[in-house]
PDB file of C-alpha atoms in Angstrom:
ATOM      1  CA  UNK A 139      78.902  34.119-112.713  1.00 51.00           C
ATOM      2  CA  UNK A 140      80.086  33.986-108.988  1.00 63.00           C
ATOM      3  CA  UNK A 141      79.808  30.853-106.878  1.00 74.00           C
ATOM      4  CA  UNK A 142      77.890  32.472-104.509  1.00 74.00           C
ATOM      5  CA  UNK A 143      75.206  33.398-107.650  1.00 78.00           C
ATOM      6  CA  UNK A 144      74.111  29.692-108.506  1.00 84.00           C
ATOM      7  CA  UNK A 145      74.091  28.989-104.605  1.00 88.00           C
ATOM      8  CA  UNK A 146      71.057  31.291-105.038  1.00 90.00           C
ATOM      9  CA  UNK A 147      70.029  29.461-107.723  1.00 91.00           C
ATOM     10  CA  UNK A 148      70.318  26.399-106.571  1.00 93.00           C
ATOM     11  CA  UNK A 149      68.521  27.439-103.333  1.00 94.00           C
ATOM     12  CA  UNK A 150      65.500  28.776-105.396  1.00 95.00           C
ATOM     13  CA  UNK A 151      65.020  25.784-107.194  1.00 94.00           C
ATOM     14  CA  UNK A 152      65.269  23.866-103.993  1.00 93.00           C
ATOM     15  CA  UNK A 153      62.313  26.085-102.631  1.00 95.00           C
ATOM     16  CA  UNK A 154      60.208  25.759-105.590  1.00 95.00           C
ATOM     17  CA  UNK A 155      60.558  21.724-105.164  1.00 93.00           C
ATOM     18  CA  UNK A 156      59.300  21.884-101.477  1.00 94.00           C
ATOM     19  CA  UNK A 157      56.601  24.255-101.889  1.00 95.00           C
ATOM     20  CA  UNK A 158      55.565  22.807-105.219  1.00 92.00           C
ATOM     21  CA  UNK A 159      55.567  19.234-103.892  1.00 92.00           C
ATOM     22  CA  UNK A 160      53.422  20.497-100.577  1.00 94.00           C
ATOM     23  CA  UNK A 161      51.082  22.414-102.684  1.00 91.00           C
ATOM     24  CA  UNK A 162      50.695  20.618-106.078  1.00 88.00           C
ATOM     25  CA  UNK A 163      50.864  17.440-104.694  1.00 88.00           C
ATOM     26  CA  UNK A 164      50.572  16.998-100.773  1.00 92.00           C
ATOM     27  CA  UNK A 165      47.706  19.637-100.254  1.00 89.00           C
ATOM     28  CA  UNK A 166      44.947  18.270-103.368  1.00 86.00           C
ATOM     29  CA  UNK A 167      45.622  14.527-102.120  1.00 86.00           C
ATOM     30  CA  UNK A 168      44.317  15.396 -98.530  1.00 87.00           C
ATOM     31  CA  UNK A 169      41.970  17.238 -99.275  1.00 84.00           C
ATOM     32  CA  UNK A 170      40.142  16.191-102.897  1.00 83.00           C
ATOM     33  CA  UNK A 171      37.562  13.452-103.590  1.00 82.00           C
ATOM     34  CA  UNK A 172      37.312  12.870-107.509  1.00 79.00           C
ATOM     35  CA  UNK A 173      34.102  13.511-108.515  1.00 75.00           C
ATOM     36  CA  UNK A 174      32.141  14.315-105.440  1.00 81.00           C
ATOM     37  CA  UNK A 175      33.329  18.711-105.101  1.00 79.00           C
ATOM     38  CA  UNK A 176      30.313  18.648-101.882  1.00 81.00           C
ATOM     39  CA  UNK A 177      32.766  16.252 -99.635  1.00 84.00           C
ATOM     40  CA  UNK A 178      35.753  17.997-100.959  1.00 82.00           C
ATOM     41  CA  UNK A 179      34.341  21.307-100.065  1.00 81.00           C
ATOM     42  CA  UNK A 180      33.474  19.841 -96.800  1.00 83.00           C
ATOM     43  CA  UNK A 181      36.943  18.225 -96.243  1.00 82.00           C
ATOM     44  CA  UNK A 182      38.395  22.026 -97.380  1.00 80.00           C
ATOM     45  CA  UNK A 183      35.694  23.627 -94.422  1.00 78.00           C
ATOM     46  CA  UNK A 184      37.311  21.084 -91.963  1.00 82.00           C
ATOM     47  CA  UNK A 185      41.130  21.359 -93.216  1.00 85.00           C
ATOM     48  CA  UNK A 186      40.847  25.514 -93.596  1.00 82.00           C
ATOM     49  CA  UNK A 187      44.469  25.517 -92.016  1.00 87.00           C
ATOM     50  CA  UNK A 188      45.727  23.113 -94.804  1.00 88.00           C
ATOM     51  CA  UNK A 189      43.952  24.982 -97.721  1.00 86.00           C
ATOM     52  CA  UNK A 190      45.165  28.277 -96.913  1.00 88.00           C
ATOM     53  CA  UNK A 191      48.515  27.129 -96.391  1.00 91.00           C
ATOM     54  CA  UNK A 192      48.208  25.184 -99.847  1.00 90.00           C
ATOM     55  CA  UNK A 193      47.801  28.395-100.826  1.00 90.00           C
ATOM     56  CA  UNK A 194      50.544  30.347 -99.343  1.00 94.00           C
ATOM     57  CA  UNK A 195      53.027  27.342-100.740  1.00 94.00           C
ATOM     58  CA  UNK A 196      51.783  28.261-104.418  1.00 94.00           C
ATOM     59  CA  UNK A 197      52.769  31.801-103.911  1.00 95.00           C
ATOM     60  CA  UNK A 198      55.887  31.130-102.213  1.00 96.00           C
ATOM     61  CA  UNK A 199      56.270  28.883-105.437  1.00 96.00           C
ATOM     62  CA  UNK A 200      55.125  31.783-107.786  1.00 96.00           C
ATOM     63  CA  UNK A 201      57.712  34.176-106.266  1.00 96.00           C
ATOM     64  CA  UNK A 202      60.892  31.885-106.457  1.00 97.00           C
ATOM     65  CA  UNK A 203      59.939  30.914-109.856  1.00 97.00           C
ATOM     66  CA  UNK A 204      59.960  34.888-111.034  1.00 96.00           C
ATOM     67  CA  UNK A 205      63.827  35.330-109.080  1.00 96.00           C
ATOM     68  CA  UNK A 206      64.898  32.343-110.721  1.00 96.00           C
ATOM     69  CA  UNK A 207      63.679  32.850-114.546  1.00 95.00           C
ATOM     70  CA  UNK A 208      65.804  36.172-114.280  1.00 93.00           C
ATOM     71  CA  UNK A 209      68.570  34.572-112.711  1.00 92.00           C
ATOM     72  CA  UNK A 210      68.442  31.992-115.141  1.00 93.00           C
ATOM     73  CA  UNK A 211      68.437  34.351-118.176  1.00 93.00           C
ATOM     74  CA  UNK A 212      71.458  36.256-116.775  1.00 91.00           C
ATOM     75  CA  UNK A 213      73.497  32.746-116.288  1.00 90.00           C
ATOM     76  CA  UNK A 214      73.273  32.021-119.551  1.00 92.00           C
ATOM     77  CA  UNK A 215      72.944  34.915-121.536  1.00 93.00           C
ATOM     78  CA  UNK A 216      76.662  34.710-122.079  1.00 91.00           C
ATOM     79  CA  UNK A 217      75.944  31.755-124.048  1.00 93.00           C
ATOM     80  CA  UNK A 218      73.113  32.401-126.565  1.00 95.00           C
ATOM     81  CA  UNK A 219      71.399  35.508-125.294  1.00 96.00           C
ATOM     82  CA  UNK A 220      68.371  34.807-127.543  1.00 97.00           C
ATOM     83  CA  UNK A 221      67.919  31.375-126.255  1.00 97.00           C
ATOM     84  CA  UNK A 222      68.065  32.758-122.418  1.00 96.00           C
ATOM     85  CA  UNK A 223      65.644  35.245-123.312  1.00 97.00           C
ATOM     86  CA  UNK A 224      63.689  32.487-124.735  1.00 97.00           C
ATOM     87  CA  UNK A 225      64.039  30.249-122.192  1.00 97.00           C
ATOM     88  CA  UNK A 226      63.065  32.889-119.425  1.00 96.00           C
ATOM     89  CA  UNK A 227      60.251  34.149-121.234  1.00 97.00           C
ATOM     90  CA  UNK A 228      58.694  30.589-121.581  1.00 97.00           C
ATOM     91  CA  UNK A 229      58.814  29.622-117.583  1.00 97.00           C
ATOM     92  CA  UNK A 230      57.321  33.364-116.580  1.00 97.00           C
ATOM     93  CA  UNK A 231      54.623  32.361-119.555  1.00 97.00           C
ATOM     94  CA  UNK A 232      54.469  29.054-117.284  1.00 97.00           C
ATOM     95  CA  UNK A 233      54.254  31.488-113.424  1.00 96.00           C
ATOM     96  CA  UNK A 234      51.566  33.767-114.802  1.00 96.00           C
ATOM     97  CA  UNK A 235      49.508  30.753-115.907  1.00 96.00           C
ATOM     98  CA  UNK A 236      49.965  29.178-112.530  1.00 95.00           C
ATOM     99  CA  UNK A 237      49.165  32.786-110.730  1.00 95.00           C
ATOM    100  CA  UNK A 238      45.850  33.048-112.980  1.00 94.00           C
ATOM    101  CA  UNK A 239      44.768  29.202-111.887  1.00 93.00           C
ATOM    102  CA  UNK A 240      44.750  30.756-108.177  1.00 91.00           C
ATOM    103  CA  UNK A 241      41.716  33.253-109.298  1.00 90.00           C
ATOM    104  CA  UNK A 242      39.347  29.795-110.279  1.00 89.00           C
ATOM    105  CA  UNK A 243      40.548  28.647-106.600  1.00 84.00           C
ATOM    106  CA  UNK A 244      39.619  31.602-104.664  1.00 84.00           C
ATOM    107  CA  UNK A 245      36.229  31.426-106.780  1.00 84.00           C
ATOM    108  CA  UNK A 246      35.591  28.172-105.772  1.00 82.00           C
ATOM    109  CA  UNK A 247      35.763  28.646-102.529  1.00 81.00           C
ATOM    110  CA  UNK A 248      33.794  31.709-102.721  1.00 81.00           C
ATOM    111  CA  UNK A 249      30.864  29.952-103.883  1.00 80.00           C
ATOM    112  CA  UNK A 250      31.334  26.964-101.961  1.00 76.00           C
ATOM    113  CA  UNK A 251      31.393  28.863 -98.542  1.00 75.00           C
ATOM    114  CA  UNK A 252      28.348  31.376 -99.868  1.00 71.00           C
ATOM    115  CA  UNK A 253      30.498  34.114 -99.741  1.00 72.00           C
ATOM    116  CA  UNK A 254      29.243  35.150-103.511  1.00 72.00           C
ATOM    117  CA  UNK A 255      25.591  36.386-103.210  1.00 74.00           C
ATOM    118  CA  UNK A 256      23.585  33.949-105.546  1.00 77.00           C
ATOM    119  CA  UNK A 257      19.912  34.068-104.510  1.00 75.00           C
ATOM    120  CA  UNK A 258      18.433  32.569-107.653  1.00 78.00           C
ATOM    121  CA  UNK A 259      21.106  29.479-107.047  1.00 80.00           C
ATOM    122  CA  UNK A 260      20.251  26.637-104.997  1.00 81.00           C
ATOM    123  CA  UNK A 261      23.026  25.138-102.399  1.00 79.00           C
ATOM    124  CA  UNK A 262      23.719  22.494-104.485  1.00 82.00           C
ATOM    125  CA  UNK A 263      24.051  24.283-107.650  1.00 84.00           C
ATOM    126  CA  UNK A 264      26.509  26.666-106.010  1.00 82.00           C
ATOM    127  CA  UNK A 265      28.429  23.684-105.088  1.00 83.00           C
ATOM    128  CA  UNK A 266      28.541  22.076-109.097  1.00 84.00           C
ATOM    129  CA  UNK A 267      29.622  25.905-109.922  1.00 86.00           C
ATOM    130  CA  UNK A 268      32.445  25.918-107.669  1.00 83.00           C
ATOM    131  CA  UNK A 269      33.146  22.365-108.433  1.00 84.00           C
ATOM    132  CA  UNK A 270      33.394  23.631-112.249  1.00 87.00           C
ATOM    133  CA  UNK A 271      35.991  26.142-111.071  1.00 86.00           C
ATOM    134  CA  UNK A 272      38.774  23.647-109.339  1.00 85.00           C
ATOM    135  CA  UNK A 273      37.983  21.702-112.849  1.00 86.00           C
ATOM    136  CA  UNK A 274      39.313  24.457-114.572  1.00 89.00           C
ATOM    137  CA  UNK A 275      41.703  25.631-112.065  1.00 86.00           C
ATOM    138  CA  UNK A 276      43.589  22.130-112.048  1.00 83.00           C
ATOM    139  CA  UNK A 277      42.698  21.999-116.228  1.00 88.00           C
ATOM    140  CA  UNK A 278      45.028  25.080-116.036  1.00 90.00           C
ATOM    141  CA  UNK A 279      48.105  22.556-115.200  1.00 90.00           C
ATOM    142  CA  UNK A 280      47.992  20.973-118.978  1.00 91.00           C
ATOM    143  CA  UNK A 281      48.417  24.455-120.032  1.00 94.00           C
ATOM    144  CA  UNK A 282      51.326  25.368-117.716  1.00 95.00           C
ATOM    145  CA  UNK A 283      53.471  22.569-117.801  1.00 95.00           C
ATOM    146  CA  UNK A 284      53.283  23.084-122.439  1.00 95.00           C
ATOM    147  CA  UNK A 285      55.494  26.466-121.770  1.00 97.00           C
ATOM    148  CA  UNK A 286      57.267  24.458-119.072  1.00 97.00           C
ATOM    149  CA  UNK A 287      58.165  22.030-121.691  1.00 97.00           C
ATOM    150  CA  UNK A 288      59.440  24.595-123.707  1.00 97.00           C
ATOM    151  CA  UNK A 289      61.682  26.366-121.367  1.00 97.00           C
ATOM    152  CA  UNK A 290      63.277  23.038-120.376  1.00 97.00           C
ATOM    153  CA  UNK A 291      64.039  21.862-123.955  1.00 97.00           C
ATOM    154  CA  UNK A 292      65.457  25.503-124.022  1.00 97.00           C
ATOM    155  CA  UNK A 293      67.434  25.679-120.521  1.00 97.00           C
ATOM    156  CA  UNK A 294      68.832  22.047-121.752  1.00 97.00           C
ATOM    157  CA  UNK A 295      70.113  23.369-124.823  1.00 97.00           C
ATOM    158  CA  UNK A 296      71.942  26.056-123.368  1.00 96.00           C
ATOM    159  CA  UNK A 297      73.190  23.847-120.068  1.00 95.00           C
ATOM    160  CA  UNK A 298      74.626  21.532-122.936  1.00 95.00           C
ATOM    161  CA  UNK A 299      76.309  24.194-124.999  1.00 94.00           C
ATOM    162  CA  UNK A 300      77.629  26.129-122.361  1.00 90.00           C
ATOM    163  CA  UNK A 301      80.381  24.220-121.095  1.00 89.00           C
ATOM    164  CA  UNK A 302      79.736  24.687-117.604  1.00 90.00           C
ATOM    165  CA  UNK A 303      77.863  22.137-116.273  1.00 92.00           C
ATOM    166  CA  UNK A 304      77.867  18.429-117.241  1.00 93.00           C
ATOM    167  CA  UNK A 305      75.923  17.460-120.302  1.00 95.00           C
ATOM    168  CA  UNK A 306      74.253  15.041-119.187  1.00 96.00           C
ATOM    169  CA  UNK A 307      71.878  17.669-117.135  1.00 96.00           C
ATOM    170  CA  UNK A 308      71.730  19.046-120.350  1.00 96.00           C
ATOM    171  CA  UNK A 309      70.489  15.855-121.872  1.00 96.00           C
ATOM    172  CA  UNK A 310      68.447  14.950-119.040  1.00 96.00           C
ATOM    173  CA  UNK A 311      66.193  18.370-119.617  1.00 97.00           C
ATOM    174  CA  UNK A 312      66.004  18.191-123.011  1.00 97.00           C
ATOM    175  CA  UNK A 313      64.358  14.143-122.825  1.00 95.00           C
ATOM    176  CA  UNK A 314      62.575  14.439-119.345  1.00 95.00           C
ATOM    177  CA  UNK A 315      61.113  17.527-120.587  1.00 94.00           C
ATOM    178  CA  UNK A 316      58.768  16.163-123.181  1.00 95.00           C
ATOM    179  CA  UNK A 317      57.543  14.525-120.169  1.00 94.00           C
ATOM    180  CA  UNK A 318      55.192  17.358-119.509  1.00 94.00           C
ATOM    181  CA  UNK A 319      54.071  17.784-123.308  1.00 93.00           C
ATOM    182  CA  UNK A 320      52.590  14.170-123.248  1.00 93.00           C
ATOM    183  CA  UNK A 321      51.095  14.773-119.516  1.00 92.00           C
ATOM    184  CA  UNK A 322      49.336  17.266-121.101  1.00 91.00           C
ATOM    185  CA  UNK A 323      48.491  15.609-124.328  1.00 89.00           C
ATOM    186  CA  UNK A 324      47.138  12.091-122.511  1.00 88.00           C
ATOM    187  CA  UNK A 325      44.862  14.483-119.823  1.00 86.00           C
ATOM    188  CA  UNK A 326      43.522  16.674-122.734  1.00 83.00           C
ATOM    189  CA  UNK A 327      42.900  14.345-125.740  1.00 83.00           C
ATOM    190  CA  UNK A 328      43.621  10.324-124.567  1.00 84.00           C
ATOM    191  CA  UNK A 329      43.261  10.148-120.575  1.00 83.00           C
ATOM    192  CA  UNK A 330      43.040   6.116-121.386  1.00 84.00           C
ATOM    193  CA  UNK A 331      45.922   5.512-122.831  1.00 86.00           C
ATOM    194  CA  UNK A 332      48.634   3.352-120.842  1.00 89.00           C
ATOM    195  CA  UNK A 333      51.129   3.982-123.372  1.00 89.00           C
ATOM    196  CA  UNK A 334      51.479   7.646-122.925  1.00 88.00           C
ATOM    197  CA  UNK A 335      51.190   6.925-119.137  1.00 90.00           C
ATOM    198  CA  UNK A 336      54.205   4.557-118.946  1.00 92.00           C
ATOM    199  CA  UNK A 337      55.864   7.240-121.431  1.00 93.00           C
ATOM    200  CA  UNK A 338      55.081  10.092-119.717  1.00 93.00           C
ATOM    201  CA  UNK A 339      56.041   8.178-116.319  1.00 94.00           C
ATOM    202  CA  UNK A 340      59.610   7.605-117.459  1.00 95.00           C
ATOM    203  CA  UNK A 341      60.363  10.862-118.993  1.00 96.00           C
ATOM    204  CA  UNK A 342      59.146  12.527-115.666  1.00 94.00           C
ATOM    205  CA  UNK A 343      61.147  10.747-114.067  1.00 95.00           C
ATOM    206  CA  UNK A 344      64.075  11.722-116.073  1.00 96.00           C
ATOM    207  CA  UNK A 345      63.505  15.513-115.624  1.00 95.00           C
ATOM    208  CA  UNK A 346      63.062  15.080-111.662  1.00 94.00           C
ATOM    209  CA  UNK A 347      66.600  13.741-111.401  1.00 95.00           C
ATOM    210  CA  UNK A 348      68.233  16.298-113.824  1.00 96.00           C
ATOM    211  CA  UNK A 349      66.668  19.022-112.335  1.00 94.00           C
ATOM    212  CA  UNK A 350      67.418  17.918-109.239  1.00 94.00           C
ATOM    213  CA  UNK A 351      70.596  17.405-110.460  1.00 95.00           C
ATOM    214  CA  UNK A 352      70.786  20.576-111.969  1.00 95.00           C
ATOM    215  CA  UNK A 353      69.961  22.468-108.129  1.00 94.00           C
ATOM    216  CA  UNK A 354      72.269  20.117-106.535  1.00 94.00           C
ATOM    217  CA  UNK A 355      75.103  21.068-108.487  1.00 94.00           C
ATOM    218  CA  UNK A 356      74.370  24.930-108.315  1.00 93.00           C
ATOM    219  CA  UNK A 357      74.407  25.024-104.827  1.00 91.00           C
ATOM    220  CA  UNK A 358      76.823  22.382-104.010  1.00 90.00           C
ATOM    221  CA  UNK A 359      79.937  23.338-106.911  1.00 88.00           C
ATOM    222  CA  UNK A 360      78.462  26.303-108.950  1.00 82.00           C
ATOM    223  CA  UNK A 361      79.751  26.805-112.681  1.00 84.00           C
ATOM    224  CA  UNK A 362      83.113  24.967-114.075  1.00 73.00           C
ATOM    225  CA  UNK A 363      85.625  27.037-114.633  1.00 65.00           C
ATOM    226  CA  UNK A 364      86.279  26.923-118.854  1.00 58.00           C
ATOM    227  CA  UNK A 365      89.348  25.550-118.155  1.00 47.00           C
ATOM    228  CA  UNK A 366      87.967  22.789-116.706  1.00 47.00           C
ATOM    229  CA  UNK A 367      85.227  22.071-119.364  1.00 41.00           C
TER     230      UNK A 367
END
């Protein structure tokens, strides 16, 4: 694979992490209030500039991760080609979950602004309905982040085999990973639980800095040579 190949990578990944962290992250905290969907439907009337470009930051998102689960698969198909297939199949299983959650946001707002013609629905009933929407819309996260999971505990694997980049990466997927399994476990079945929350804590932080890691070292130094391995 040519230097100039994981630069691309490494670029994509980079993209992902600033429009992922704008609209996962930046976008909800300014504009929801948990457990009151009539002030965050207000807040979204007020902010429309901020929601939409939420929403142009998940599709930016959407479109890097597609380029870089093929580009994945083809760095390290030379390795295990049935584990890169794996591995790519997992994170688009992961995008078209996260393009689907966009159809519960656009609904949302559809019945929030009145845009949906409900005459036997009161105001306020329109607003629980779209509220019900962003639940499942952000519900669709625990489902995202299980194929997520997978394709890092499968990307690690192959990182660690291959020779070519440090295995401590590797490692650093493979643990970190399982991060997002018990994110998903503690939000779906035991939201109370401080022990999965100071587990899931560390592990996600382990995966941030190996996957940061990981785009760092693609754009910065690319693949070793074997004879360096």
């Amino acid at each position: 694979m040519s230097q100039g190949y994981a630069r691309l990578a490494g670029a994509l990944y980079l993209i992902i992490a600033f429009a992922g962290g704008f609209a996962i992250l930046y976008v909800p905290s300014a504009l929801n209030l948990p457990g009151d969907p009539a002030a965050t439907f207000t807040n979204i009337a007020r902010q429309r500039g901020l929601f939409h470009a939420g929403l142009v930051g998940d599709l930016v998102m959407i479109c890097a991760e597609v380029l870089l689960s093929v580009m994945l698969y083809f760095m390290f198909r030379p390795v295990n080609a049935t584990l890169s297939l794996a591995a790519s199949y997992a994170r688009l299983m992961m995008v078209a979950v996260m393009a689907a959650m966009l159809f519960f946001h656009a609904g949302s707002l559809a019945l929030a602004d009145g845009a949906v013609p409900l005459g036997s629905f009161t105001e306020a009933q329109r607003i629980e309905l779209a509220g019900l929407m962003r639940y499942i819309h952000d519900s669709g996260v625990w489902i995202w982040q299980i194929f997520f999971c997978l394709h890092l505990l499968l990307l690690g694997t192959l990182v660690m085999s291959s020779g070519l980049y440090p295995r401590l990466l590797g490692a650093g997927l493979i643990l970190g990973g399982t991060g997002y399994l018990f994110d998903s476990v503690q939000m779906f079945a035991l939201p109370d639980s401080m022990l999965l929350t100071a587990i899931k804590v560390a592990l996600l932080l382990i995966v941030t800095l190996a996957e940061i890691g990981f785009a760092l070292w693609l754009l910065l130094r690319g693949p070793r040579l074997r004879n360096q391995a």
